[in-house]
């Protein structure tokens, strides 16, 4: 006999929230339904990966929401473990943001949750699981539980003819010893939109079109470098937020959880490869074909020479803006070596989560996070429920206008960002590298 579906009700939601009714018949159809369930991904005819997915697809469905228009969501957990859905880059109440550290309830196996969210800010966002994986490299962000989300602004710029969403991911991870003696995940298979190079549908364009690409790196741990043979990218937005100085570049760097939106002028007819610049990762599958109408030759790849990426080029020219009114919060990032064949523990100001400090924010106040990375690793640092401005990376000049929700902090340098405390509630700050956050690299800010 089928057990009756259990509806979990969330408390303390914002006004206007629709709580799930006890009867399916009485409940209105939600705008969005996400069903989490086991899934067998065919990355190529030779590569089948047992994983978890939203709505039986990898990545999860592209969700389009309208800025400010309340959107009802139902999440159905049909996996064997408790799950949680994080809305990455949105300004949501802590109760539905999707991090248990902020107080969002986990969704029990077999349970459904319904609530209404108000999408903001506009731009390219995404949604993903926020559970701990630990040593299980098939759980958390090692799984297929991720998907793109576009929040349409009230006024659309619309300066393009066609658009494509490309999600980068790594699969079949195992721990490998690195040169410094620590263990870190390494992968056998890499994909774009769930397919290895040559196994998926090409991106189809016509000569003369302007193609808007929205790229997302959903990898649990790895930074990726992307080029498109025969073309350049005009970067117009980072993490979904328009950049003050759009630039044309030959390659993109995306740290875990970062997004890049870029326009490609389709003025070089042929069949081309868009893929990882590092050959062994492209061989592992990270690539997709760009095909002009009327062309069917073998896809062409051109190997770029050096890896170059610089956030500063997209920021505003130096200006007189001062941030003297920002309150400074110092964070010291360190690793504690646990011996060979073990993963290190991560420390923020000398403590690992859940023992990390809880800095107290005052609503309306501006803060400057001064993050000194005293480790040999780079870290994609993410602040929930807020957008920050990248102000300085290492020895760069003071930057302005570069609004993001993830910043890659280079090793042995100090990275500085500023944000306004404008969304009261518990707020998680963490490294987006799954193995780092699982080993203590998390901290919760609270409001006074
Ligand atoms: Cu990290």
Coordinates of C-alpha atoms and ligand atoms in Angstrom, one line a residue:
X1 CA 0.0 0.0 0.0
X2 CA 1.3 3.4 -0.9
X3 CA 2.0 5.6 2.0
X4 CA 0.2 9.0 2.0
X5 CA 2.5 11.8 0.9
X6 CA 3.8 13.8 3.7
X7 CA 3.6 17.5 3.2
X8 CA 6.1 19.4 5.2
X9 CA 5.1 22.9 6.2
X10 CA 7.6 25.6 6.7
X11 CA 7.1 28.1 9.4
X12 CA 8.1 31.8 9.5
X13 CA 7.8 32.4 5.8
X14 CA 7.3 35.9 4.3
X15 CA 3.9 37.3 3.9
X16 CA 2.1 35.8 0.9
X17 CA 3.7 32.4 1.2
X18 CA 1.5 29.6 0.1
X19 CA 1.8 26.6 2.4
X20 CA 1.0 23.2 0.9
X21 CA -2.5 22.0 1.6
X22 CA -3.3 18.7 3.1
X23 CA -5.1 17.6 0.0
X24 CA -3.5 17.5 -3.5
X25 CA -6.9 18.5 -5.0
X26 CA -7.1 21.7 -3.0
X27 CA -3.5 22.7 -3.8
X28 CA -3.0 25.0 -6.8
X29 CA -0.5 23.8 -9.4
X30 CA 2.8 25.3 -8.5
X31 CA 4.7 27.4 -11.0
X32 CA 7.7 25.2 -10.6
X33 CA 8.0 21.6 -9.5
X34 CA 11.4 20.0 -8.8
X35 CA 11.5 16.3 -8.2
X36 CA 14.8 14.9 -6.9
X37 CA 15.3 11.2 -7.7
X38 CA 18.0 8.7 -8.7
X39 CA 19.0 9.0 -12.3
X40 CA 21.2 7.1 -14.8
X41 CA 23.1 9.7 -16.8
X42 CA 24.3 8.7 -20.2
X43 CA 27.3 11.1 -20.6
X44 CA 28.3 9.2 -23.8
X45 CA 27.2 5.8 -25.2
X46 CA 30.2 4.3 -23.2
X47 CA 29.8 6.3 -20.0
X48 CA 26.8 5.8 -17.8
X49 CA 26.8 7.5 -14.4
X50 CA 24.5 6.5 -11.5
X51 CA 23.6 9.8 -9.9
X52 CA 20.7 12.0 -8.6
X53 CA 18.9 14.6 -10.8
X54 CA 16.1 17.1 -10.9
X55 CA 13.1 16.1 -13.0
X56 CA 15.0 13.2 -14.7
X57 CA 17.5 15.4 -16.5
X58 CA 21.1 16.7 -16.1
X59 CA 21.4 19.6 -15.7
X60 CA 18.0 20.2 -14.1
X61 CA 15.4 22.2 -16.2
X62 CA 16.2 25.8 -17.1
X63 CA 14.0 27.8 -14.8
X64 CA 12.8 31.2 -16.0
X65 CA 11.3 33.6 -13.4
X66 CA 10.3 37.2 -13.6
X67 CA 12.0 39.6 -11.2
X68 CA 9.6 40.5 -8.4
X69 CA 6.8 38.1 -9.5
X70 CA 6.0 35.7 -6.6
X71 CA 6.7 32.2 -7.9
X72 CA 5.3 29.0 -6.2
X73 CA 7.7 26.1 -5.9
X74 CA 7.1 22.5 -4.9
X75 CA 10.1 20.3 -4.1
X76 CA 9.6 16.5 -4.0
X77 CA 12.4 14.5 -2.5
X78 CA 12.3 11.0 -4.0
X79 CA 15.9 10.2 -3.1
X80 CA 16.8 7.9 -0.1
X81 CA 18.4 10.8 1.9
X82 CA 17.4 14.1 3.3
X83 CA 17.9 16.9 0.7
X84 CA 17.8 20.6 0.4
X85 CA 17.6 23.1 -2.6
X86 CA 19.7 26.2 -2.5
X87 CA 18.7 29.2 -4.7
X88 CA 22.2 30.5 -5.5
X89 CA 22.5 34.3 -5.9
X90 CA 18.9 35.2 -4.8
X91 CA 17.8 37.5 -1.9
X92 CA 15.6 35.0 0.0
X93 CA 14.6 34.6 3.6
X94 CA 16.9 32.2 5.5
X95 CA 14.0 29.8 6.0
X96 CA 13.9 29.0 2.2
X97 CA 17.4 30.0 1.0
X98 CA 18.4 26.4 1.2
X99 CA 21.2 26.0 3.7
X100 CA 20.6 24.0 6.9
X101 CA 23.2 26.2 8.6
X102 CA 20.8 29.2 8.1
X103 CA 17.8 27.2 9.5
X104 CA 16.2 26.0 6.2
X105 CA 14.7 22.6 7.1
X106 CA 16.0 19.6 5.3
X107 CA 13.4 17.7 3.2
X108 CA 13.0 14.1 4.4
X109 CA 13.1 11.3 1.9
X110 CA 9.6 11.0 0.4
X111 CA 8.5 14.4 1.6
X112 CA 7.3 17.4 -0.4
X113 CA 7.8 21.0 0.5
X114 CA 6.0 24.0 -1.0
X115 CA 6.6 27.7 -0.7
X116 CA 6.5 30.9 -2.7
X117 CA 9.6 32.9 -3.4
X118 CA 10.1 36.4 -4.9
X119 CA 12.9 36.2 -7.5
X120 CA 15.5 38.9 -7.1
X121 CA 18.0 40.2 -8.3
X122 CA 17.6 39.7 -12.1
X123 CA 20.2 37.8 -14.0
X124 CA 21.7 34.4 -14.4
X125 CA 21.4 32.4 -11.2
X126 CA 21.2 28.7 -10.4
X127 CA 19.9 26.1 -8.0
X128 CA 21.6 23.2 -6.4
X129 CA 21.8 20.8 -3.5
X130 CA 23.5 22.0 -0.3
X131 CA 24.1 18.7 1.5
X132 CA 27.3 17.5 2.9
X133 CA 29.1 14.8 0.9
X134 CA 32.2 14.0 3.0
X135 CA 33.9 11.0 1.6
X136 CA 31.0 10.1 -0.7
X137 CA 32.0 11.5 -4.1
X138 CA 28.5 10.8 -5.5
X139 CA 26.6 13.0 -3.1
X140 CA 26.2 16.8 -2.8
X141 CA 27.6 18.8 -5.7
X142 CA 29.4 15.6 -7.0
X143 CA 25.9 14.5 -8.1
X144 CA 23.6 15.8 -10.8
X145 CA 21.5 18.1 -8.5
X146 CA 22.1 21.4 -10.2
X147 CA 20.3 23.5 -12.8
X148 CA 20.3 27.0 -14.4
X149 CA 17.9 29.7 -13.4
X150 CA 17.3 33.0 -15.3
X151 CA 15.6 35.8 -13.5
X152 CA 14.3 38.1 -16.3
X153 CA 14.5 41.8 -15.5
X154 CA 11.5 44.0 -15.9
X155 CA 13.2 45.5 -19.0
X156 CA 15.1 43.1 -21.2
X157 CA 18.2 44.4 -23.0
X158 CA 17.7 41.8 -25.8
X159 CA 20.8 42.6 -27.7
X160 CA 21.3 39.1 -29.1
X161 CA 19.6 36.7 -31.6
X162 CA 19.9 33.4 -29.9
X163 CA 21.0 32.2 -26.5
X164 CA 22.4 29.0 -25.0
X165 CA 23.0 27.8 -21.5
X166 CA 26.1 25.7 -20.9
X167 CA 26.7 23.9 -17.6
X168 CA 30.2 22.5 -16.8
X169 CA 30.4 19.5 -14.5
X170 CA 32.9 16.8 -13.4
X171 CA 31.9 13.2 -12.5
X172 CA 33.1 9.9 -11.1
X173 CA 35.4 11.5 -8.6
X174 CA 38.0 9.7 -6.5
X175 CA 40.5 10.9 -4.0
X176 CA 44.0 11.3 -5.3
X177 CA 47.2 12.4 -3.5
X178 CA 48.4 15.8 -4.7
X179 CA 52.0 17.0 -4.7
X180 CA 51.7 18.5 -1.3
X181 CA 50.7 15.1 0.3
X182 CA 47.0 16.0 0.8
X183 CA 44.1 14.1 -0.8
X184 CA 41.9 15.9 -3.2
X185 CA 39.1 14.8 -5.6
X186 CA 40.0 13.9 -9.2
X187 CA 37.6 13.0 -12.0
X188 CA 37.3 10.5 -14.9
X189 CA 34.5 12.2 -16.8
X190 CA 33.7 15.9 -17.6
X191 CA 30.7 17.2 -19.4
X192 CA 28.9 20.2 -20.7
X193 CA 25.1 20.0 -20.2
X194 CA 25.5 16.4 -19.0
X195 CA 27.2 15.2 -22.3
X196 CA 30.8 14.4 -23.2
X197 CA 32.2 16.2 -26.3
X198 CA 30.6 14.6 -29.4
X199 CA 27.7 13.0 -27.6
X200 CA 25.4 15.9 -27.1
X201 CA 23.5 18.1 -29.5
X202 CA 25.6 20.9 -31.0
X203 CA 24.8 24.6 -30.4
X204 CA 23.4 25.5 -33.8
X205 CA 23.8 29.1 -35.2
X206 CA 23.6 31.0 -38.4
X207 CA 26.2 33.3 -39.9
X208 CA 25.7 36.9 -38.7
X209 CA 23.9 35.9 -35.5
X210 CA 24.8 37.2 -32.0
X211 CA 24.9 34.3 -29.7
X212 CA 24.5 34.9 -26.0
X213 CA 26.1 32.2 -23.9
X214 CA 25.3 31.7 -20.3
X215 CA 28.0 29.5 -18.8
X216 CA 27.9 27.9 -15.3
X217 CA 30.5 25.9 -13.5
X218 CA 28.6 23.4 -11.3
X219 CA 31.7 21.3 -10.6
X220 CA 32.0 20.3 -7.0
X221 CA 35.6 21.3 -6.8
X222 CA 37.3 22.3 -10.0
X223 CA 38.1 25.6 -11.8
X224 CA 37.6 25.4 -15.5
X225 CA 39.0 27.2 -18.5
X226 CA 36.9 27.6 -21.6
X227 CA 37.7 28.7 -25.2
X228 CA 35.7 28.6 -28.4
X229 CA 37.8 27.9 -31.5
X230 CA 37.6 30.6 -34.2
X231 CA 35.8 33.1 -31.9
X232 CA 36.2 35.4 -29.0
X233 CA 33.8 36.0 -26.1
X234 CA 32.5 39.5 -25.2
X235 CA 32.0 39.2 -21.5
X236 CA 28.9 41.2 -20.5
X237 CA 28.1 39.8 -17.0
X238 CA 29.7 37.8 -14.2
X239 CA 27.6 35.8 -11.8
X240 CA 24.6 37.2 -13.7
X241 CA 25.4 40.8 -12.9
X242 CA 26.3 43.2 -15.8
X243 CA 30.0 44.2 -15.6
X244 CA 30.9 47.9 -15.9
X245 CA 33.5 47.3 -18.6
X246 CA 32.6 44.5 -21.0
X247 CA 35.7 43.1 -22.7
X248 CA 36.5 40.7 -25.5
X249 CA 38.6 37.7 -24.4
X250 CA 39.8 34.5 -25.9
X251 CA 39.1 32.4 -22.9
X252 CA 37.0 32.3 -19.8
X253 CA 37.9 31.1 -16.3
X254 CA 35.0 29.8 -14.1
X255 CA 35.6 28.8 -10.5
X256 CA 33.0 26.4 -8.9
X257 CA 29.6 28.2 -8.8
X258 CA 30.7 31.1 -11.0
X259 CA 28.8 32.2 -14.1
X260 CA 29.9 34.1 -17.1
X261 CA 27.5 35.6 -19.7
X262 CA 29.2 36.4 -23.0
X263 CA 28.2 37.4 -26.5
X264 CA 29.7 35.6 -29.5
X265 CA 29.6 37.2 -32.9
X266 CA 28.9 34.3 -35.3
X267 CA 31.1 35.6 -38.2
X268 CA 33.4 32.6 -38.8
X269 CA 31.3 29.9 -40.5
X270 CA 32.2 26.3 -39.9
X271 CA 32.0 23.6 -37.2
X272 CA 34.0 24.5 -34.0
X273 CA 34.7 23.1 -30.5
X274 CA 33.9 25.1 -27.4
X275 CA 35.8 23.3 -24.6
X276 CA 38.2 23.1 -21.8
X277 CA 41.5 24.6 -22.7
X278 CA 43.5 21.9 -20.8
X279 CA 43.7 19.0 -23.1
X280 CA 43.2 16.2 -20.6
X281 CA 40.0 17.6 -19.4
X282 CA 38.7 18.1 -22.9
X283 CA 39.6 14.5 -23.6
X284 CA 37.6 13.6 -20.5
X285 CA 34.6 15.1 -22.3
X286 CA 34.4 18.8 -21.4
X287 CA 33.4 20.2 -24.8
X288 CA 30.5 20.9 -27.1
X289 CA 30.2 21.5 -30.8
X290 CA 29.2 24.9 -32.3
X291 CA 27.7 24.3 -35.7
X292 CA 26.8 26.9 -38.4
X293 CA 23.8 26.1 -40.6
X294 CA 25.0 24.5 -43.8
X295 CA 28.3 23.1 -42.4
X296 CA 29.0 19.5 -41.4
X297 CA 32.7 19.1 -41.4
X298 CA 34.7 17.6 -38.5
X299 CA 34.7 20.0 -35.5
X300 CA 37.9 22.2 -35.3
X301 CA 39.8 23.0 -32.1
X302 CA 42.6 25.6 -31.8
X303 CA 44.7 25.3 -28.7
X304 CA 45.3 28.7 -27.0
X305 CA 48.7 29.3 -25.6
X306 CA 48.5 30.6 -22.1
X307 CA 45.8 30.7 -19.4
X308 CA 44.9 34.3 -18.8
X309 CA 42.0 35.7 -16.7
X310 CA 41.8 38.9 -14.8
X311 CA 38.7 40.0 -13.0
X312 CA 40.0 43.6 -12.8
X313 CA 39.6 44.2 -16.6
X314 CA 35.8 44.1 -16.2
X315 CA 35.7 46.5 -13.2
X316 CA 35.2 50.2 -13.5
X317 CA 38.2 52.4 -14.2
X318 CA 39.8 53.7 -11.0
X319 CA 37.7 56.3 -9.4
X320 CA 37.6 58.4 -6.3
X321 CA 35.1 56.2 -4.6
X322 CA 36.2 55.5 -1.1
X323 CA 34.9 52.9 1.2
X324 CA 35.9 54.4 4.4
X325 CA 32.4 54.0 5.8
X326 CA 32.7 50.2 5.4
X327 CA 33.2 48.2 8.7
X328 CA 36.1 45.8 8.3
X329 CA 35.8 42.1 9.0
X330 CA 39.1 40.2 8.9
X331 CA 39.1 36.5 7.9
X332 CA 42.2 34.4 8.0
X333 CA 42.1 31.2 5.9
X334 CA 44.3 28.4 6.8
X335 CA 44.6 24.6 6.3
X336 CA 45.5 22.2 9.0
X337 CA 47.5 19.3 7.6
X338 CA 46.2 15.9 8.8
X339 CA 49.0 13.7 7.4
X340 CA 49.5 11.9 4.2
X341 CA 46.5 10.2 2.6
X342 CA 44.1 12.5 4.5
X343 CA 42.3 15.6 3.6
X344 CA 43.2 18.7 5.4
X345 CA 40.9 20.6 7.8
X346 CA 40.0 24.2 7.0
X347 CA 40.2 27.0 9.5
X348 CA 38.6 30.5 9.5
X349 CA 40.3 32.7 12.1
X350 CA 41.6 29.5 13.7
X351 CA 38.3 27.6 13.9
X352 CA 36.5 25.1 11.8
X353 CA 32.7 25.0 11.3
X354 CA 30.6 24.5 13.4
X355 CA 32.9 26.2 15.9
X356 CA 33.6 29.3 13.6
X357 CA 32.8 32.8 14.9
X358 CA 29.4 34.3 14.2
X359 CA 30.1 37.9 13.1
X360 CA 27.1 40.2 14.0
X361 CA 25.9 42.5 11.2
X362 CA 23.8 45.7 11.6
X363 CA 21.1 46.1 8.9
X364 CA 22.0 48.9 6.5
X365 CA 25.7 48.9 7.4
X366 CA 28.4 48.4 4.7
X367 CA 31.0 45.7 5.5
X368 CA 34.4 44.9 4.0
X369 CA 35.5 41.3 4.2
X370 CA 39.3 41.3 4.2
X371 CA 40.2 37.6 3.5
X372 CA 43.8 36.6 3.9
X373 CA 44.4 33.3 2.2
X374 CA 47.3 31.7 4.0
X375 CA 47.0 28.5 2.1
X376 CA 48.5 27.1 -1.2
X377 CA 44.9 26.5 -2.6
X378 CA 42.6 29.0 -4.4
X379 CA 39.1 29.2 -2.9
X380 CA 35.8 30.1 -4.6
X381 CA 34.3 32.1 -1.7
X382 CA 30.5 32.5 -1.7
X383 CA 28.2 34.7 0.4
X384 CA 24.6 33.6 0.6
X385 CA 21.6 36.0 0.2
X386 CA 23.7 39.1 -0.7
X387 CA 25.7 40.4 -3.6
X388 CA 29.2 41.7 -3.0
X389 CA 31.5 44.1 -4.8
X390 CA 35.0 42.8 -5.5
X391 CA 37.3 45.6 -4.2
X392 CA 40.8 44.1 -4.4
X393 CA 42.5 40.9 -5.3
X394 CA 46.1 40.6 -4.1
X395 CA 48.0 43.7 -5.2
X396 CA 45.5 45.0 -7.8
X397 CA 44.4 48.6 -7.6
X398 CA 41.2 49.3 -5.8
X399 CA 38.3 48.0 -8.0
X400 CA 34.7 49.1 -8.2
X401 CA 31.5 48.1 -9.9
X402 CA 32.2 44.4 -10.1
X403 CA 29.2 42.8 -8.4
X404 CA 29.4 39.0 -7.7
X405 CA 28.4 36.3 -5.3
X406 CA 31.5 34.1 -5.7
X407 CA 35.1 35.3 -5.9
X408 CA 38.1 33.1 -6.5
X409 CA 40.6 34.0 -3.8
X410 CA 44.2 33.2 -5.0
X411 CA 46.7 31.4 -2.8
X412 CA 48.8 33.4 -0.4
X413 CA 47.1 36.8 -1.2
X414 CA 44.4 38.9 0.4
X415 CA 41.0 39.3 -1.3
X416 CA 38.7 42.1 -0.3
X417 CA 34.9 42.4 -1.1
X418 CA 32.3 44.7 0.3
X419 CA 28.6 44.2 0.8
X420 CA 25.7 46.0 2.4
X421 CA 23.9 44.1 5.1
X422 CA 20.5 44.5 3.5
X423 CA 18.8 41.1 4.0
X424 CA 18.4 40.3 7.7
X425 CA 18.6 36.7 8.7
X426 CA 21.3 34.0 9.1
X427 CA 23.7 34.2 6.2
X428 CA 26.1 31.5 5.3
X429 CA 29.6 32.3 4.0
X430 CA 31.7 29.4 2.7
X431 CA 34.1 28.0 0.2
X432 CA 32.2 26.6 -2.7
X433 CA 34.6 23.7 -3.1
X434 CA 32.5 20.8 -1.7
X435 CA 35.5 19.1 0.0
X436 CA 36.6 22.3 1.7
X437 CA 33.1 23.3 3.0
X438 CA 32.7 19.7 4.2
X439 CA 35.9 20.1 6.2
X440 CA 35.1 23.2 8.1
X441 CA 35.3 26.1 5.6
X442 CA 32.0 27.7 6.6
X443 CA 30.9 30.5 8.8
X444 CA 27.4 32.0 9.6
X445 CA 26.8 35.8 9.8
X446 CA 23.9 36.9 11.9
X447 CA 22.1 40.2 12.1
X448 CA 21.9 42.1 15.4
Ligands
LIG1 CU1 38.3 26.2 -0.6

